[in-house]
Coordinates of C-alpha atoms in Angstrom, one line a residue:
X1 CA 24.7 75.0 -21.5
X2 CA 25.2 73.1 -18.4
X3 CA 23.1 75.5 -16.6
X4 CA 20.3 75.0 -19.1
X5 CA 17.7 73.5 -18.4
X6 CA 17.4 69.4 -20.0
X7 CA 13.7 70.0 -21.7
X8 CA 15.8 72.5 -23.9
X9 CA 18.1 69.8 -25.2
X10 CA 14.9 67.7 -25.8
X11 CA 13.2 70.2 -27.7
X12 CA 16.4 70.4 -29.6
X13 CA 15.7 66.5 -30.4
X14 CA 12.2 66.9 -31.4
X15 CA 13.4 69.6 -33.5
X16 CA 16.0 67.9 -35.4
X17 CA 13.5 65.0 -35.6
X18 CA 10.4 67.0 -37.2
X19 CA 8.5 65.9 -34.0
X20 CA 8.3 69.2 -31.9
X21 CA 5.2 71.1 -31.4
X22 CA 4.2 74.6 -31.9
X23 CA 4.7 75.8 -28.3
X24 CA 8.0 74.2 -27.5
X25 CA 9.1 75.0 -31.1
X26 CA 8.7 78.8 -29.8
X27 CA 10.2 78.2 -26.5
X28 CA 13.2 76.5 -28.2
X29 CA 13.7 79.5 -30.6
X30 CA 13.5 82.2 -27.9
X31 CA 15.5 80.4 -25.9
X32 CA 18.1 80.1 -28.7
X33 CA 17.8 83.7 -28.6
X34 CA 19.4 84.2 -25.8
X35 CA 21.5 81.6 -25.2
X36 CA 25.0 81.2 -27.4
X37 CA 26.0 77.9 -25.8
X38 CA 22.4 76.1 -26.3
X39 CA 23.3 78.0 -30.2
X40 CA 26.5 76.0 -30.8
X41 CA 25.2 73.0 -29.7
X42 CA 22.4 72.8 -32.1
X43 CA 24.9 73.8 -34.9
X44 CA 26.6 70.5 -33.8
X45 CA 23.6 68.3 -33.4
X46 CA 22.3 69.9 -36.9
X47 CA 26.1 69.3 -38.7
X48 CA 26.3 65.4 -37.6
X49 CA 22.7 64.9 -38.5
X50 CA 23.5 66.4 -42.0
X51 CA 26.3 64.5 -42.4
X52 CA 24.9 61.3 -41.5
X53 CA 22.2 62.1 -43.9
X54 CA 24.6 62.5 -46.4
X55 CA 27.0 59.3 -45.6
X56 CA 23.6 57.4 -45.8
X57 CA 23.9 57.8 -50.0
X58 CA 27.5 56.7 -50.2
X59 CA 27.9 53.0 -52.3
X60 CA 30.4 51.0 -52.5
X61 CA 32.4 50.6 -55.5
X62 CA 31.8 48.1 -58.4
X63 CA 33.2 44.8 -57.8
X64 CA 34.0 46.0 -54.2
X65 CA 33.2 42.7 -52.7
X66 CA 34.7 40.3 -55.1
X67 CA 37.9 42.4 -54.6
X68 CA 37.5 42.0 -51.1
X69 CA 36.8 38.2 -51.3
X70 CA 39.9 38.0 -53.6
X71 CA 42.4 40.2 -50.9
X72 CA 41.6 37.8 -48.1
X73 CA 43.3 34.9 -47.1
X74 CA 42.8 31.3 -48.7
X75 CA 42.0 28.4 -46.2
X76 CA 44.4 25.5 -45.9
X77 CA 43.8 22.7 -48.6
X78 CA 43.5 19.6 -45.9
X79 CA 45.3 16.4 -46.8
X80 CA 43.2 15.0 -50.2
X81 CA 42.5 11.2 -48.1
X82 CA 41.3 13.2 -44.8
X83 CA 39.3 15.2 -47.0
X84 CA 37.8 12.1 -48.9
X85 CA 37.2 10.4 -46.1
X86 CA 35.1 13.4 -44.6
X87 CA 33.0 13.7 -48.2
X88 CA 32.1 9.6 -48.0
X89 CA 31.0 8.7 -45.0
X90 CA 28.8 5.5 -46.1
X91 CA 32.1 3.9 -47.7
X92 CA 33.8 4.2 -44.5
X93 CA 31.6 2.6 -42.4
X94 CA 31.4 -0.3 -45.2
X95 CA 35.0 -0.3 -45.1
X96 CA 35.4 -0.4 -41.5
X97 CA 32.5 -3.3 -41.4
X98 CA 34.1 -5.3 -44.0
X99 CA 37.4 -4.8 -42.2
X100 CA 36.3 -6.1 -38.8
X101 CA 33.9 -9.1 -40.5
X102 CA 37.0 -10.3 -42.7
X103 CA 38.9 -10.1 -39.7
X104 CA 36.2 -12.1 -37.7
X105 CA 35.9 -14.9 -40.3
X106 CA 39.9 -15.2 -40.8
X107 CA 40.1 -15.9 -37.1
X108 CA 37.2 -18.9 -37.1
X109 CA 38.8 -19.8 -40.4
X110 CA 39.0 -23.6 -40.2
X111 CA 43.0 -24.6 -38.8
X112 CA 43.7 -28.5 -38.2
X113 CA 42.7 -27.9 -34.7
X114 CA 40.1 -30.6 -33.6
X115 CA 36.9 -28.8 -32.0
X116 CA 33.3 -29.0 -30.7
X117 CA 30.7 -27.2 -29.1
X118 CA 30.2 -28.3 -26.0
X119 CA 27.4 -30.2 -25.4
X120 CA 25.8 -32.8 -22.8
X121 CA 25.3 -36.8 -23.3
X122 CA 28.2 -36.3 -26.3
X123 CA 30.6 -38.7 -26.3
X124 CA 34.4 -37.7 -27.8
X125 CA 37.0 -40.5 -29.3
X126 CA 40.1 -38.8 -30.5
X127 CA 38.5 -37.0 -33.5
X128 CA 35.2 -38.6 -33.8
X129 CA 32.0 -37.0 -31.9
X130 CA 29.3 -39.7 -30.9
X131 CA 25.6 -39.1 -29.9
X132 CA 25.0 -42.4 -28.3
X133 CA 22.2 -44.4 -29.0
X134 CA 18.8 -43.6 -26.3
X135 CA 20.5 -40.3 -25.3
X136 CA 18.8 -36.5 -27.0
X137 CA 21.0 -33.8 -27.2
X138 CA 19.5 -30.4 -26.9
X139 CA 21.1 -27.9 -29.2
X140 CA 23.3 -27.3 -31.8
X141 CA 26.5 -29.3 -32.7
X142 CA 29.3 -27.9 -34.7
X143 CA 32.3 -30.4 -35.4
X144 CA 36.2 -29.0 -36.7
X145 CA 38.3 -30.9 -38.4
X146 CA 36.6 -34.2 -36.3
X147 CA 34.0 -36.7 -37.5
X148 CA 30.5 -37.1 -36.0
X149 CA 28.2 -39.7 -35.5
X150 CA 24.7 -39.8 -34.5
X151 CA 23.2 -42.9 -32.9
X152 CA 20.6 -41.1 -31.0
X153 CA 19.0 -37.8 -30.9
X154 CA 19.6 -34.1 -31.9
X155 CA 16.9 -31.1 -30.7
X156 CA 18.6 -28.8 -33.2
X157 CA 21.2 -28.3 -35.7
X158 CA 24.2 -30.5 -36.8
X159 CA 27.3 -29.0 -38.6
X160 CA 30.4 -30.6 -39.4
X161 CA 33.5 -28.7 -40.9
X162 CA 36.2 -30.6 -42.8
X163 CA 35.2 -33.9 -41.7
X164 CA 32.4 -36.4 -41.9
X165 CA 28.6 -37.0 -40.7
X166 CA 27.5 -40.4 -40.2
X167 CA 24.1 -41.4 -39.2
X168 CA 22.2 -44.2 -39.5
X169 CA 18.7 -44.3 -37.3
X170 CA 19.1 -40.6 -36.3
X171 CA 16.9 -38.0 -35.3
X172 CA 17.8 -34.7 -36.2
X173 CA 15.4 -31.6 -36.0
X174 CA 17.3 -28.8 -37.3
X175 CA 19.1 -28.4 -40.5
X176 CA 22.6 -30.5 -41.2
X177 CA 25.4 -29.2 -43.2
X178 CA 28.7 -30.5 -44.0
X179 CA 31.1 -28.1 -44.9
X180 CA 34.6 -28.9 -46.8
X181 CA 35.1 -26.2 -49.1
X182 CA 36.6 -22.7 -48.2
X183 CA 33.8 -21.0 -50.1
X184 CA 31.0 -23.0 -47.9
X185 CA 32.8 -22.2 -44.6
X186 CA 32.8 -18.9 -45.7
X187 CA 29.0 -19.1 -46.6
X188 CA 28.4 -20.9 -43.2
X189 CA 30.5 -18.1 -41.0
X190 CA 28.6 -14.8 -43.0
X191 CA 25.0 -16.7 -42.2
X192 CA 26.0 -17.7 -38.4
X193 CA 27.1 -14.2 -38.2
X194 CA 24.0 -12.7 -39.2
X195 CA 22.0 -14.8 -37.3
X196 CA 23.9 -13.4 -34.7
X197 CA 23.2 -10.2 -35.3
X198 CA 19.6 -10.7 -35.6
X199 CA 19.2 -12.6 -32.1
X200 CA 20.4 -9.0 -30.8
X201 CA 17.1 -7.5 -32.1
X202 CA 15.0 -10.2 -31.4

């Protein structure tokens, strides 16, 4: 066969593949003829495309791939929290918020500490913040634990947290706001916060 020539083992394709024409169909079967090795090999090539043919109407069993399904190794359960966790994201990330806010507004939470924001043209006596009279402060005041009083001016807010405001000719342009309750601190750390959080857009 080695000696043949390759348009044999083409016709021999064609053949097998209902694609060969008259003339080399003749050529192919005179050549067959004569030729025992070129004979065997289209016995072969005719045998594995007959059985291929035939493999091509084999079906699996019933049930074959629920058996298979069944057979094959069950994945690890993973711990039921990690697994939780995965399923709920949104309650997470609420959790995780809520987590870092409580911890936020339990470390402003109001101690005896005296404090104040610093601002100029304020004047501080012990625990007692003064605005004096004829003087504008520009900005917003918070007081801790102290006690303020305005004789002149404020350009913005005024709050004052477990103590007192005392005013008597004052000029304030923003909001005041004493807190002394938990619940109002609370209140007043949640809005500051979110005003916070909206000067980062802004």
């Amino acid at each position: 066969m080695s000696t043949c020539p390759q348009y044999i083992v083409d016709y021999m394709h064609e053949y097998l593949d209902g694609d060969i024409s008259r003339e080399h169909e003749q050529q192919l079967k005179k050549h067959l003829q004569d030729c025992s090795d070129c004979q065997q090999h289209m016995h072969q090539l005719s045998d594995t495309i007959a059985f291929v043919k035939s493999a091509a109407h084999i079906t699996a069993p019933p049930n074959f791939e629920e058996q298979v399904m069944k057979r094959l190794p069950k994945p690890k359960q993973r711990l039921g929290v990690q697994k939780w966790l995965r399923r709920h994201p949104i309650i997470v990330a609420a959790a995780v918020f809520l987590f870092f806010m409580s911890a936020t507004l339990l470390n402003n939470y109001p101690n005896d500490e005296f404090s104040v924001t610093k601002q100029p043209n304020l004047v501080v006596d012990g625990q007692t913040v003064i605005v004096p009279e004829g003087e504008v402060v520009k900005g917003d005041i918070v007081v801790k634990n102290g006690d303020l009083v305005i004789e002149g001016e404020v350009d913005g807010n005024v709050t004052v947290i477990n103590g007192q405001y005392m005013a008597s000719t004052a000029v304030v342009t923003g909001q005041i706001e004493e807190i002394d309750e938990t619940f109002e601190w609370l209140w007043y750390e949640m809005k500051r916060m979110a005003n916070d959080f909206m000067a980062l857009f802004e």
